[in-house]
Coordinates of C-alpha atoms in Angstrom, one line a residue:
Chain U
X1 CA 2.4 -6.0 -60.2
X2 CA 2.6 -4.7 -56.6
X3 CA 5.6 -6.7 -56.1
X4 CA 7.3 -5.0 -59.1
X5 CA 6.4 -1.6 -57.8
X6 CA 7.7 -2.2 -54.3
X7 CA 11.0 -3.4 -55.5
X8 CA 12.0 -2.1 -58.8
X9 CA 15.5 -3.5 -58.7
X10 CA 14.3 -7.0 -58.8
X11 CA 15.1 -8.5 -62.2
X12 CA 12.3 -10.2 -64.0
X13 CA 12.0 -10.9 -67.6
X14 CA 9.4 -8.7 -69.3
X15 CA 7.4 -11.7 -70.2
X16 CA 7.1 -12.8 -66.6
X17 CA 6.0 -9.4 -65.7
X18 CA 3.3 -9.4 -68.4
X19 CA 2.1 -12.9 -67.9
X20 CA 2.2 -13.1 -64.1
X21 CA -1.0 -11.3 -63.4
X22 CA -2.8 -13.2 -66.1
X23 CA -1.6 -16.5 -64.7
X24 CA -3.1 -15.7 -61.4
X25 CA -6.4 -15.0 -63.0
X26 CA -6.1 -18.1 -65.1
X27 CA -5.4 -20.3 -62.1
X28 CA -8.6 -19.0 -60.5
X29 CA -10.4 -19.4 -63.8
X30 CA -12.3 -22.6 -63.1
X31 CA -13.8 -20.8 -60.1
X32 CA -14.6 -17.8 -62.2
X33 CA -16.3 -20.0 -64.8
X34 CA -18.5 -21.7 -62.2
X35 CA -19.3 -18.3 -60.8
X36 CA -20.1 -17.0 -64.2
X37 CA -22.4 -19.9 -64.8
X38 CA -24.1 -19.3 -61.5
X39 CA -24.5 -15.7 -62.3
X40 CA -26.1 -16.6 -65.6
X41 CA -28.6 -18.9 -63.9
X42 CA -29.3 -16.2 -61.4
X43 CA -30.0 -13.8 -64.2
X44 CA -32.7 -16.1 -65.5
X45 CA -34.8 -15.3 -62.5
X46 CA -34.4 -11.5 -62.8
X47 CA -37.5 -9.4 -63.5
X48 CA -35.8 -6.6 -65.2
X49 CA -32.6 -7.1 -67.2
X50 CA -31.1 -3.7 -66.5
X51 CA -29.7 -2.3 -63.4
X52 CA -33.2 -1.5 -62.2
X53 CA -33.1 -1.1 -58.5
X54 CA -35.9 -0.7 -56.0
X55 CA -36.9 2.9 -55.5
X56 CA -39.2 2.9 -52.5
X57 CA -40.3 6.5 -52.6
X58 CA -40.2 7.7 -56.1
X59 CA -43.9 8.5 -56.0
X60 CA -43.3 11.5 -53.8
X61 CA -41.6 13.3 -56.5
X62 CA -44.3 12.8 -59.0
X63 CA -47.0 14.5 -57.0
X64 CA -45.2 17.8 -57.1
X65 CA -46.7 20.7 -59.0
X66 CA -44.7 22.5 -61.7
X67 CA -45.0 25.8 -59.9
X68 CA -43.3 24.6 -56.8
X69 CA -40.4 23.3 -58.6
X70 CA -38.0 26.1 -58.0
X71 CA -38.9 26.2 -54.4
X72 CA -38.7 22.4 -54.2
X73 CA -35.3 22.4 -55.8
X74 CA -34.0 24.5 -53.1
X75 CA -35.6 22.4 -50.5
X76 CA -34.4 19.3 -52.2
X77 CA -30.8 20.3 -52.3
X78 CA -31.2 20.9 -48.6
X79 CA -32.8 17.6 -47.9
X80 CA -30.4 15.8 -50.2
X81 CA -27.5 16.9 -48.0
X82 CA -29.3 15.6 -45.0
X83 CA -30.2 12.4 -46.6
X84 CA -27.1 10.7 -45.5
X85 CA -27.0 8.0 -42.9
X86 CA -30.5 8.0 -41.6
X87 CA -32.1 8.0 -45.0
X88 CA -29.8 5.3 -46.3
X89 CA -30.6 3.1 -43.4
X90 CA -34.2 3.6 -43.9
X91 CA -34.0 2.7 -47.6
X92 CA -32.0 -0.3 -46.8
X93 CA -34.7 -1.5 -44.4
X94 CA -37.4 -0.8 -46.8
X95 CA -36.0 -2.8 -49.6
X96 CA -37.5 -6.3 -49.4
X97 CA -35.3 -9.3 -48.8
X98 CA -34.8 -11.6 -51.7
X99 CA -36.0 -15.1 -51.5
X100 CA -32.5 -16.4 -51.1
X101 CA -31.9 -14.2 -48.1
X102 CA -35.2 -15.4 -46.5
X103 CA -34.1 -19.0 -47.3
X104 CA -30.9 -18.5 -45.6
X105 CA -32.6 -16.9 -42.5
X106 CA -35.0 -19.9 -42.3
X107 CA -32.0 -22.1 -41.6
X108 CA -33.6 -25.2 -43.1
X109 CA -30.3 -27.1 -42.8
X110 CA -30.9 -27.4 -39.1
X111 CA -34.2 -29.4 -39.5
X112 CA -34.0 -33.1 -38.8
X113 CA -33.5 -35.2 -41.9
X114 CA -37.0 -36.7 -42.1
X115 CA -38.8 -33.3 -42.3
X116 CA -39.5 -32.4 -45.9
X117 CA -38.4 -28.9 -46.7
X118 CA -37.7 -26.6 -49.6
X119 CA -34.1 -27.8 -49.8
X120 CA -34.9 -31.5 -49.8
X121 CA -37.7 -31.1 -52.4
X122 CA -35.2 -30.1 -55.1
X123 CA -34.6 -32.8 -57.7
X124 CA -31.1 -34.0 -57.5
X125 CA -28.6 -34.1 -60.3
X126 CA -29.6 -36.0 -63.4
X127 CA -28.6 -39.7 -63.7
X128 CA -30.0 -41.0 -66.9
X129 CA -28.8 -38.1 -69.1
X130 CA -25.8 -36.0 -69.3
X131 CA -25.3 -32.4 -70.3
X132 CA -25.6 -31.6 -74.0
X133 CA -23.8 -28.6 -75.3
X134 CA -25.3 -26.1 -77.7
X135 CA -23.3 -23.5 -79.6
X136 CA -23.8 -20.2 -77.8
X137 CA -23.7 -18.4 -81.1
X138 CA -26.0 -20.3 -83.3
X139 CA -27.6 -22.9 -81.1
X140 CA -26.6 -26.1 -82.9
X141 CA -24.7 -28.9 -81.3
X142 CA -21.3 -27.6 -80.1
X143 CA -18.2 -29.6 -80.5
X144 CA -15.6 -27.1 -79.4
X145 CA -14.8 -25.2 -76.2
X146 CA -13.3 -21.7 -76.1
X147 CA -9.9 -22.1 -74.5
X148 CA -10.1 -18.8 -72.8
X149 CA -13.6 -18.7 -71.3
X150 CA -14.9 -22.2 -71.7
X151 CA -18.0 -21.3 -73.7
X152 CA -19.1 -23.7 -76.4
X153 CA -19.2 -23.1 -80.2
X154 CA -19.8 -25.3 -83.2
X155 CA -17.7 -24.0 -86.0
X156 CA -14.9 -21.6 -87.1
X157 CA -17.4 -19.0 -88.1
X158 CA -19.1 -19.1 -84.7
X159 CA -15.7 -19.0 -83.0
X160 CA -14.9 -15.8 -84.7
X161 CA -18.2 -14.3 -83.7
X162 CA -17.7 -15.5 -80.2
X163 CA -14.2 -14.0 -80.0
X164 CA -15.4 -10.7 -81.3
X165 CA -18.4 -10.4 -78.9
X166 CA -18.6 -12.4 -75.8
X167 CA -15.2 -13.9 -75.1
X168 CA -13.5 -13.2 -71.9
X169 CA -16.4 -11.2 -70.6
X170 CA -17.0 -13.7 -67.9
X171 CA -13.5 -14.2 -66.8
X172 CA -11.7 -11.6 -64.5
Chain K
X1 CA -74.2 -18.7 -42.1
X2 CA -73.5 -18.8 -45.8
X3 CA -70.7 -16.4 -46.6
X4 CA -68.8 -15.4 -49.7
X5 CA -65.6 -17.2 -50.4
X6 CA -63.0 -15.4 -52.4
X7 CA -60.8 -17.9 -54.2
X8 CA -57.4 -16.5 -55.0
X9 CA -54.8 -18.5 -56.9
X10 CA -51.8 -16.2 -56.2
X11 CA -49.4 -17.3 -58.9
X12 CA -46.0 -15.7 -59.5
X13 CA -47.1 -14.8 -63.0
X14 CA -50.9 -14.4 -63.0
X15 CA -53.4 -13.8 -60.2
X16 CA -56.5 -15.8 -60.7
X17 CA -59.3 -14.5 -58.5
X18 CA -63.0 -14.9 -58.2
X19 CA -65.8 -16.1 -56.0
X20 CA -66.1 -19.7 -54.9
X21 CA -68.7 -21.7 -56.8
X22 CA -68.2 -19.9 -60.1
X23 CA -66.8 -21.8 -63.1
X24 CA -64.2 -19.3 -64.1
X25 CA -62.4 -16.6 -62.1
X26 CA -63.7 -13.1 -62.6
X27 CA -60.2 -11.5 -62.7
X28 CA -57.0 -12.8 -64.3
X29 CA -54.3 -10.2 -64.1
X30 CA -50.5 -10.4 -64.0
X31 CA -49.2 -10.4 -60.5
X32 CA -47.0 -7.4 -60.9
X33 CA -46.9 -3.6 -61.2
X34 CA -45.3 -2.1 -64.3
X35 CA -43.9 1.2 -65.3
X36 CA -44.1 1.9 -69.0
X37 CA -41.7 4.4 -70.5
X38 CA -44.5 6.9 -70.8
X39 CA -45.2 6.9 -67.1
X40 CA -43.3 7.8 -64.0
X41 CA -45.6 5.8 -61.7
X42 CA -46.0 2.1 -61.2
X43 CA -49.3 1.1 -62.7
X44 CA -51.7 -1.8 -62.1
X45 CA -52.3 -4.0 -65.0
X46 CA -55.9 -3.8 -65.9
X47 CA -57.5 -6.0 -68.6
X48 CA -60.5 -3.8 -69.1
X49 CA -59.1 -0.4 -70.0
X50 CA -57.2 0.5 -73.1
X51 CA -54.0 -1.4 -73.5
X52 CA -51.0 0.5 -72.4
X53 CA -47.9 0.4 -74.5
X54 CA -45.7 -2.0 -72.6
X55 CA -42.6 -1.5 -74.7
X56 CA -39.6 -1.5 -72.4
X57 CA -41.8 -1.4 -69.3
X58 CA -40.1 -2.1 -66.0
X59 CA -41.7 -4.8 -63.8
X60 CA -42.0 -5.2 -60.1
X61 CA -43.2 -8.6 -58.8
X62 CA -44.1 -9.4 -55.2
X63 CA -43.1 -13.0 -55.8
X64 CA -39.6 -14.2 -56.2
X65 CA -38.9 -17.9 -57.1
X66 CA -42.5 -18.7 -56.3
X67 CA -42.6 -17.3 -52.8
X68 CA -44.0 -14.0 -51.5
X69 CA -41.1 -11.7 -50.7
X70 CA -42.7 -8.3 -50.9
X71 CA -45.9 -8.2 -48.8
X72 CA -46.3 -4.4 -49.3
X73 CA -46.4 -4.8 -53.0
X74 CA -48.7 -7.7 -52.8
X75 CA -51.0 -5.7 -50.6
X76 CA -51.3 -3.1 -53.3
X77 CA -52.1 -5.6 -55.9
X78 CA -54.6 -7.6 -53.8
X79 CA -56.4 -4.4 -52.8
X80 CA -56.8 -3.7 -56.5
X81 CA -58.0 -7.2 -57.2
X82 CA -60.4 -7.3 -54.3
X83 CA -61.9 -4.0 -55.0
X84 CA -62.9 -5.2 -58.4
X85 CA -64.3 -8.5 -57.3
X86 CA -65.9 -7.6 -54.0
X87 CA -67.2 -4.3 -55.0
X88 CA -69.6 -5.8 -57.5
X89 CA -71.0 -8.0 -54.7
X90 CA -71.3 -5.3 -52.1
X91 CA -69.5 -7.2 -49.4
X92 CA -66.3 -6.4 -47.7
X93 CA -63.5 -8.9 -46.8
X94 CA -64.7 -8.8 -43.2
X95 CA -67.7 -10.9 -44.3
X96 CA -66.0 -13.3 -46.6
X97 CA -63.6 -16.2 -46.3
X98 CA -60.5 -16.5 -48.4
X99 CA -59.2 -19.6 -50.1
X100 CA -55.6 -18.9 -51.0
X101 CA -53.1 -21.1 -52.8
X102 CA -49.6 -21.2 -51.6
X103 CA -46.6 -23.1 -53.1
X104 CA -45.4 -26.2 -51.4
X105 CA -42.7 -25.7 -48.8
X106 CA -43.4 -22.1 -48.1
X107 CA -40.9 -20.8 -45.5
X108 CA -42.4 -20.0 -42.0
X109 CA -41.5 -16.4 -42.5
X110 CA -43.4 -16.3 -45.8
X111 CA -46.4 -18.0 -44.2
X112 CA -46.4 -15.5 -41.4
X113 CA -46.2 -12.6 -43.8
X114 CA -49.1 -14.0 -45.8
X115 CA -51.3 -14.5 -42.7
X116 CA -50.6 -11.0 -41.5
X117 CA -51.6 -9.7 -44.9
X118 CA -54.9 -11.7 -44.9
X119 CA -56.0 -11.1 -41.4
X120 CA -54.4 -7.8 -40.3
X121 CA -54.4 -5.8 -43.5
X122 CA -57.5 -7.1 -45.2
X123 CA -59.5 -8.4 -42.2
X124 CA -60.8 -11.5 -43.8
X125 CA -63.2 -13.5 -41.6
X126 CA -61.5 -16.8 -42.4
X127 CA -58.7 -18.3 -44.3
X128 CA -57.9 -21.6 -45.9
X129 CA -54.6 -22.2 -47.5
X130 CA -54.4 -24.9 -50.1
X131 CA -51.6 -26.1 -52.4
X132 CA -52.0 -26.3 -56.1
X133 CA -51.5 -30.1 -56.5
X134 CA -54.4 -31.0 -54.3
X135 CA -56.7 -28.5 -55.9
X136 CA -55.7 -29.8 -59.4
X137 CA -56.4 -33.3 -58.2
X138 CA -59.8 -32.3 -56.8
X139 CA -60.8 -30.7 -60.0
X140 CA -59.7 -33.6 -62.2
X141 CA -61.4 -36.1 -59.9
X142 CA -64.7 -34.3 -59.9
X143 CA -64.6 -33.8 -63.7
X144 CA -64.5 -37.5 -64.3
X145 CA -66.3 -39.2 -61.4
X146 CA -65.8 -42.7 -62.9
X147 CA -62.2 -42.2 -64.0
X148 CA -59.2 -43.7 -62.4
X149 CA -58.1 -40.6 -60.6
X150 CA -61.4 -40.4 -58.7
X151 CA -61.7 -44.1 -58.0
X152 CA -58.2 -44.6 -56.8
X153 CA -58.1 -41.2 -55.1
X154 CA -54.6 -40.5 -56.1
X155 CA -52.8 -38.8 -58.9
X156 CA -49.4 -37.3 -59.7
X157 CA -49.7 -33.6 -60.4
X158 CA -47.1 -32.0 -62.5
X159 CA -47.4 -28.2 -62.0
X160 CA -45.2 -26.4 -64.5
X161 CA -45.8 -22.8 -63.8
X162 CA -44.2 -19.4 -63.9
X163 CA -41.6 -19.8 -61.1
X164 CA -40.8 -23.5 -60.9
X165 CA -42.0 -26.9 -61.7
X166 CA -43.3 -29.4 -59.1
X167 CA -44.1 -33.1 -59.4
X168 CA -46.2 -33.9 -56.4
X169 CA -48.2 -37.1 -55.6
X170 CA -51.7 -36.5 -54.2
X171 CA -53.4 -39.1 -52.1
X172 CA -57.0 -38.7 -50.9
X173 CA -56.8 -35.0 -51.5
X174 CA -53.6 -34.5 -49.6
X175 CA -50.3 -33.7 -51.2
X176 CA -47.6 -36.1 -50.1
X177 CA -45.0 -33.4 -49.5
X178 CA -42.3 -35.9 -48.6
X179 CA -42.4 -37.1 -52.1
X180 CA -42.8 -33.8 -54.0
X181 CA -39.9 -32.9 -56.2
X182 CA -39.0 -29.5 -57.7
X183 CA -37.1 -28.2 -60.7
X184 CA -36.1 -24.6 -60.4
X185 CA -37.3 -23.7 -63.9
X186 CA -40.6 -22.2 -65.0
X187 CA -42.0 -19.8 -67.5
X188 CA -40.2 -16.8 -66.2
X189 CA -36.7 -18.4 -66.6
X190 CA -37.7 -19.6 -70.1
X191 CA -38.8 -16.2 -71.2
X192 CA -35.5 -14.8 -69.8
X193 CA -33.6 -17.4 -71.7
X194 CA -35.3 -16.6 -74.9
X195 CA -34.6 -12.9 -74.3
X196 CA -31.0 -13.7 -73.8
X197 CA -30.8 -15.8 -77.0
X198 CA -32.6 -13.3 -79.2
X199 CA -30.7 -10.4 -77.8
X200 CA -27.4 -12.0 -78.5
X201 CA -28.3 -13.2 -82.0
X202 CA -30.5 -10.5 -83.5
X203 CA -32.2 -7.6 -81.6
X204 CA -31.7 -6.4 -78.1
X205 CA -34.9 -7.3 -76.3
X206 CA -33.6 -7.6 -72.8
X207 CA -36.1 -5.0 -71.5
X208 CA -39.1 -6.4 -73.4
X209 CA -40.5 -8.9 -70.9
X210 CA -44.1 -8.7 -72.2
X211 CA -43.1 -8.9 -75.8
X212 CA -41.0 -11.9 -75.3
X213 CA -43.7 -13.6 -73.3
X214 CA -45.8 -13.2 -76.3
X215 CA -43.1 -14.6 -78.6
X216 CA -42.7 -17.6 -76.4
X217 CA -46.4 -18.3 -76.2
X218 CA -46.9 -18.0 -79.9
X219 CA -43.8 -19.6 -81.4
X220 CA -42.1 -22.0 -79.0
X221 CA -42.9 -25.7 -79.2
X222 CA -41.4 -28.9 -77.8
X223 CA -39.3 -30.8 -80.1
X224 CA -39.8 -34.6 -80.5
X225 CA -36.2 -35.1 -81.7
X226 CA -33.8 -32.4 -81.0
X227 CA -30.9 -33.5 -83.2
X228 CA -33.2 -33.9 -86.2
X229 CA -34.7 -30.5 -85.6
X230 CA -31.3 -28.9 -85.1
X231 CA -30.4 -30.2 -88.6
X232 CA -33.5 -28.8 -90.1
X233 CA -33.0 -25.5 -88.4
X234 CA -29.6 -25.1 -90.0
X235 CA -31.0 -25.3 -93.5
X236 CA -31.6 -22.3 -95.7
X237 CA -34.5 -21.2 -97.7
X238 CA -37.7 -23.0 -97.9
X239 CA -36.2 -26.2 -96.6
X240 CA -36.0 -24.7 -93.2
X241 CA -39.4 -25.6 -91.9
X242 CA -38.7 -24.0 -88.5
X243 CA -37.7 -20.5 -89.3
X244 CA -40.3 -17.9 -88.8
X245 CA -40.4 -14.2 -88.4
X246 CA -41.7 -12.1 -85.6
X247 CA -42.5 -8.5 -86.2
X248 CA -41.7 -6.0 -83.4
X249 CA -44.2 -3.3 -82.6
X250 CA -43.4 0.0 -84.2
X251 CA -45.5 2.1 -81.9
X252 CA -47.4 3.7 -84.8
X253 CA -49.3 1.1 -86.9
X254 CA -49.3 -1.6 -84.3
X255 CA -48.5 -1.5 -80.6
X256 CA -48.2 -5.2 -80.3
X257 CA -45.8 -7.5 -82.0
X258 CA -47.1 -10.3 -84.1
X259 CA -46.0 -13.4 -86.1
X260 CA -45.4 -12.4 -89.6
X261 CA -46.8 -15.5 -91.3
X262 CA -49.0 -17.7 -89.2
X263 CA -48.8 -20.6 -91.7
X264 CA -45.1 -20.4 -91.7
X265 CA -45.0 -20.7 -87.9
X266 CA -47.1 -23.9 -88.0
X267 CA -44.9 -25.7 -90.6
X268 CA -43.1 -27.6 -87.9
X269 CA -46.3 -29.7 -87.3
X270 CA -45.6 -31.2 -90.7
X271 CA -42.5 -32.8 -89.3
X272 CA -44.1 -36.1 -88.6
X273 CA -42.2 -38.5 -86.5
X274 CA -40.4 -41.2 -88.5
X275 CA -41.0 -39.8 -91.9
X276 CA -38.1 -37.5 -92.7
X277 CA -38.7 -36.3 -96.2
X278 CA -36.2 -33.6 -95.9
X279 CA -33.5 -36.2 -95.1
X280 CA -33.5 -38.0 -98.5
X281 CA -29.9 -37.8 -99.7
X282 CA -29.3 -35.9 -102.9
X283 CA -32.4 -33.9 -102.9
X284 CA -31.1 -31.5 -100.3
X285 CA -28.1 -30.6 -102.5
X286 CA -30.4 -29.9 -105.4
X287 CA -32.6 -27.8 -103.2
X288 CA -29.7 -25.7 -102.0
X289 CA -28.6 -24.9 -105.5
X290 CA -32.0 -24.4 -107.0
X291 CA -32.9 -22.0 -104.3
X292 CA -29.9 -19.7 -104.2
X293 CA -31.8 -17.1 -106.0
X294 CA -34.7 -17.5 -103.7
X295 CA -32.5 -17.2 -100.7
X296 CA -31.5 -13.7 -101.8
X297 CA -35.1 -12.8 -102.1
X298 CA -35.7 -14.1 -98.7
X299 CA -32.9 -12.0 -97.4
X300 CA -34.5 -9.0 -98.9
X301 CA -37.7 -9.8 -97.3
X302 CA -36.3 -9.6 -93.8
X303 CA -34.7 -6.2 -94.0
X304 CA -33.5 -4.6 -90.8
X305 CA -35.5 -1.4 -91.2
X306 CA -38.7 -3.3 -90.6
X307 CA -37.8 -4.3 -87.1
X308 CA -38.3 -8.0 -87.2
X309 CA -36.3 -11.0 -86.2
X310 CA -36.1 -14.6 -87.2
X311 CA -36.4 -17.5 -84.9
X312 CA -35.1 -21.0 -85.8
X313 CA -33.7 -23.4 -83.2
X314 CA -34.6 -21.0 -80.4
X315 CA -38.2 -22.1 -80.9
X316 CA -37.6 -25.6 -79.5
X317 CA -34.4 -25.1 -77.5
X318 CA -36.1 -22.9 -75.0
X319 CA -38.8 -25.3 -73.8
X320 CA -36.2 -28.1 -74.1
X321 CA -34.7 -26.7 -70.9
X322 CA -37.6 -28.1 -68.8
X323 CA -36.7 -31.6 -70.0
X324 CA -32.9 -31.1 -69.7
X325 CA -32.1 -28.3 -67.2
X326 CA -28.5 -29.7 -67.2
X327 CA -28.0 -28.1 -70.7
X328 CA -28.3 -24.7 -69.1
X329 CA -25.7 -25.7 -66.5
X330 CA -28.2 -26.4 -63.7
X331 CA -27.4 -29.4 -61.6
X332 CA -30.9 -30.7 -61.8
X333 CA -32.6 -33.6 -63.5
X334 CA -35.2 -33.1 -66.2
X335 CA -39.0 -33.4 -65.9
X336 CA -39.2 -37.1 -66.6
X337 CA -36.6 -38.0 -64.0
X338 CA -38.3 -35.6 -61.6
X339 CA -41.5 -37.5 -62.0
X340 CA -39.8 -40.9 -61.5
X341 CA -38.2 -39.7 -58.4
X342 CA -41.4 -38.3 -57.0
X343 CA -43.2 -41.5 -57.7
X344 CA -40.5 -43.8 -56.3
X345 CA -40.5 -41.9 -53.0
X346 CA -44.1 -43.1 -52.5
X347 CA -45.3 -46.4 -51.2
X348 CA -44.8 -49.2 -53.8
X349 CA -48.5 -50.0 -53.9
X350 CA -49.2 -46.4 -55.1
X351 CA -46.6 -46.4 -57.8
X352 CA -48.5 -48.1 -60.7
X353 CA -51.5 -46.0 -59.9
X354 CA -49.5 -42.8 -59.9
X355 CA -47.9 -43.5 -63.3
X356 CA -51.4 -44.0 -64.7
X357 CA -52.8 -40.8 -63.4
X358 CA -50.3 -38.1 -64.2
X359 CA -52.0 -34.7 -64.6
X360 CA -50.3 -31.7 -66.2
X361 CA -51.2 -28.3 -65.1
X362 CA -49.6 -24.8 -65.2
X363 CA -49.1 -22.4 -68.0
X364 CA -45.8 -23.8 -69.2
X365 CA -47.4 -27.1 -70.1
X366 CA -49.1 -25.2 -72.9
X367 CA -46.2 -25.6 -75.3
X368 CA -47.4 -27.7 -78.2
X369 CA -46.4 -31.4 -78.0
X370 CA -45.4 -31.1 -74.3
X371 CA -47.4 -34.2 -73.4
X372 CA -46.1 -36.3 -76.2
X373 CA -42.6 -35.5 -75.5
X374 CA -43.0 -36.1 -71.8
X375 CA -44.5 -39.5 -72.5
X376 CA -41.6 -40.4 -74.8
X377 CA -39.1 -39.4 -72.2
X378 CA -40.9 -41.1 -69.3
X379 CA -41.6 -44.4 -70.9
X380 CA -38.0 -45.8 -70.8
X381 CA -37.6 -44.8 -67.2
X382 CA -40.7 -46.5 -66.0
X383 CA -40.8 -50.3 -65.3
X384 CA -42.3 -52.2 -68.3
X385 CA -45.3 -53.6 -66.5
X386 CA -46.6 -50.2 -65.4
X387 CA -48.7 -48.2 -67.7
X388 CA -48.0 -44.5 -68.3
X389 CA -50.9 -42.2 -68.8
X390 CA -50.6 -38.5 -69.0
X391 CA -53.6 -36.2 -68.9
X392 CA -53.3 -32.6 -69.8
X393 CA -55.9 -30.2 -68.4
X394 CA -58.3 -28.5 -70.7
X395 CA -57.2 -25.1 -69.3
X396 CA -53.9 -25.6 -67.4
X397 CA -53.8 -22.0 -66.3
X398 CA -57.2 -22.1 -64.6
X399 CA -57.2 -25.7 -63.4
X400 CA -56.0 -24.9 -59.9
X401 CA -58.5 -22.0 -59.5
X402 CA -61.4 -24.2 -60.6
X403 CA -60.3 -26.8 -58.0
X404 CA -60.3 -24.1 -55.4
X405 CA -63.8 -22.9 -56.5
X406 CA -65.1 -26.5 -56.1
X407 CA -63.5 -26.8 -52.7
X408 CA -64.9 -23.5 -51.6
X409 CA -68.4 -24.5 -52.5
X410 CA -68.3 -27.8 -50.7
X411 CA -70.2 -28.0 -47.4
X412 CA -67.2 -28.9 -45.3
X413 CA -65.3 -25.8 -46.3
X414 CA -66.3 -23.6 -43.4
X415 CA -65.0 -26.1 -40.9
X416 CA -61.6 -26.3 -42.6
X417 CA -60.9 -22.6 -42.3
X418 CA -59.0 -20.8 -39.7
X419 CA -61.1 -17.9 -38.5
X420 CA -59.8 -14.5 -37.6
X421 CA -60.5 -15.1 -33.9
X422 CA -58.5 -18.2 -33.9
X423 CA -55.6 -16.5 -35.6
X424 CA -55.7 -13.8 -33.0
X425 CA -55.8 -16.4 -30.3
X426 CA -53.2 -18.8 -31.5
X427 CA -51.0 -17.0 -33.9
X428 CA -49.8 -17.9 -37.3
X429 CA -47.6 -20.9 -36.7
X430 CA -50.2 -22.9 -34.7
X431 CA -53.0 -22.0 -37.1
X432 CA -51.0 -23.4 -40.0
X433 CA -50.8 -26.8 -38.4
X434 CA -54.4 -27.3 -39.3
X435 CA -53.6 -27.3 -43.0
X436 CA -51.3 -30.2 -42.7
X437 CA -48.4 -28.8 -44.7

């Protein structure tokens, strides 16, 4: 697209123009799919499903009296302006690190190979069984794969539901 | 000097706390703070006072993937717990010792944060850090003094808890950490998975952590034959022995959700292995036609205004993930293979003994038929001349705490602790060496 914009005289068929950007995305799609799968696994460890973020000092606001509100509003607008760099840095420091960050910091890869550690304790990939696929719509055994996003479904009916609801949400 | 010992099993899901020597912990509360819609503040869960409406409550947990990541939050929760335990006994932490459970392979930074919390924030006089497999082993060994576990002094503890699942061999009360294996799946991931399935298929329950925990505990079970159960789950009408309805709370008549028909929920137990009455050819067709009218009635029964949802194959596909994490897209082996790998990293002389003394603990082993399924999966993977014997604890949630209570009341306990003076002298890392893990 950028290419087209920079040089409008270049002659390309309309189809190429339409498809080109999608092709790029499609080429990267296997990566996108694994990333989507990882994100999904990550989501299984979330406490709150929403965008709930850590609010370190929300309790301060609650202790206010109703009478003071007008005054506080003035004061707040003042403090809000000030709350730029310093406050943000403070909040960032206050937010606890996630376990993965701590794990990264511990640098367990550098330990000698005979020392048992968190990383080595993980069971490896399965040997005796392989992955079974269940229909993401209804849960029964899935025979088919969505050509666009790689998600599984079991029947035409489920495919339609899938196309209407979830499809392509993971890609791009 | 006889001092109080506070035993604290600091799980990711539930805190179990009480005094050493007791049979049961005096406090069992969720290890989290929550904020219901009706409140602006984060509240402590309290079992005694009137139940708060937990609909769409947000949750904050100090523990992520099993390990303590937010010591400030944990301090709040512990202060709340200790005040309720210790207040009744009129002793402060300064005159008591603490027996604390910590997951295997805790990172040094996590250990340091824990030590700071115990000695600097709460001023405990002494600390002993134990891991859950050895405490489970201790409890099981003392419960049956003539059993194999106590005679051989070894067992394989499978701890399937809230954050993850460990299979760890224990030998003479020490966990063999070089052989312990972990699957990154526990009750929390299962609840979230169930949430995801139900939200996509019927009602959006992504915010209802507590509700879905309840659904999981009441309705999920482990399937003995997944393909057969999937077939049954597809059927309609009365033939579908697995479908059951859960009623969501309406906030007026009932603030808690419940299973609509408890008998209906138990019908799956009739699916005996081997005898597949529903599979007789011919009958199923007749059934379908005969029950078309009934099907319509059924439809009417589950109208959307009443806020309920049906579960069918979700009931067994959710716990199934512990046996086959690969189905979720995780690159990890299932529980049976996990056990085999843990055992085979031990000395060959120990292996037959370990297979005969598998102990299941942790809340996620409470799914009905968990033990039978595990046995069925494990048998083909274990050499023929070894016996497989799986014991499930009478109360898998409290098993670890009871082991801790036993240990705390043993005469050697005081000598095993690290005292506050030693901590101040040596620091966290060197004190930790005493616990051998």
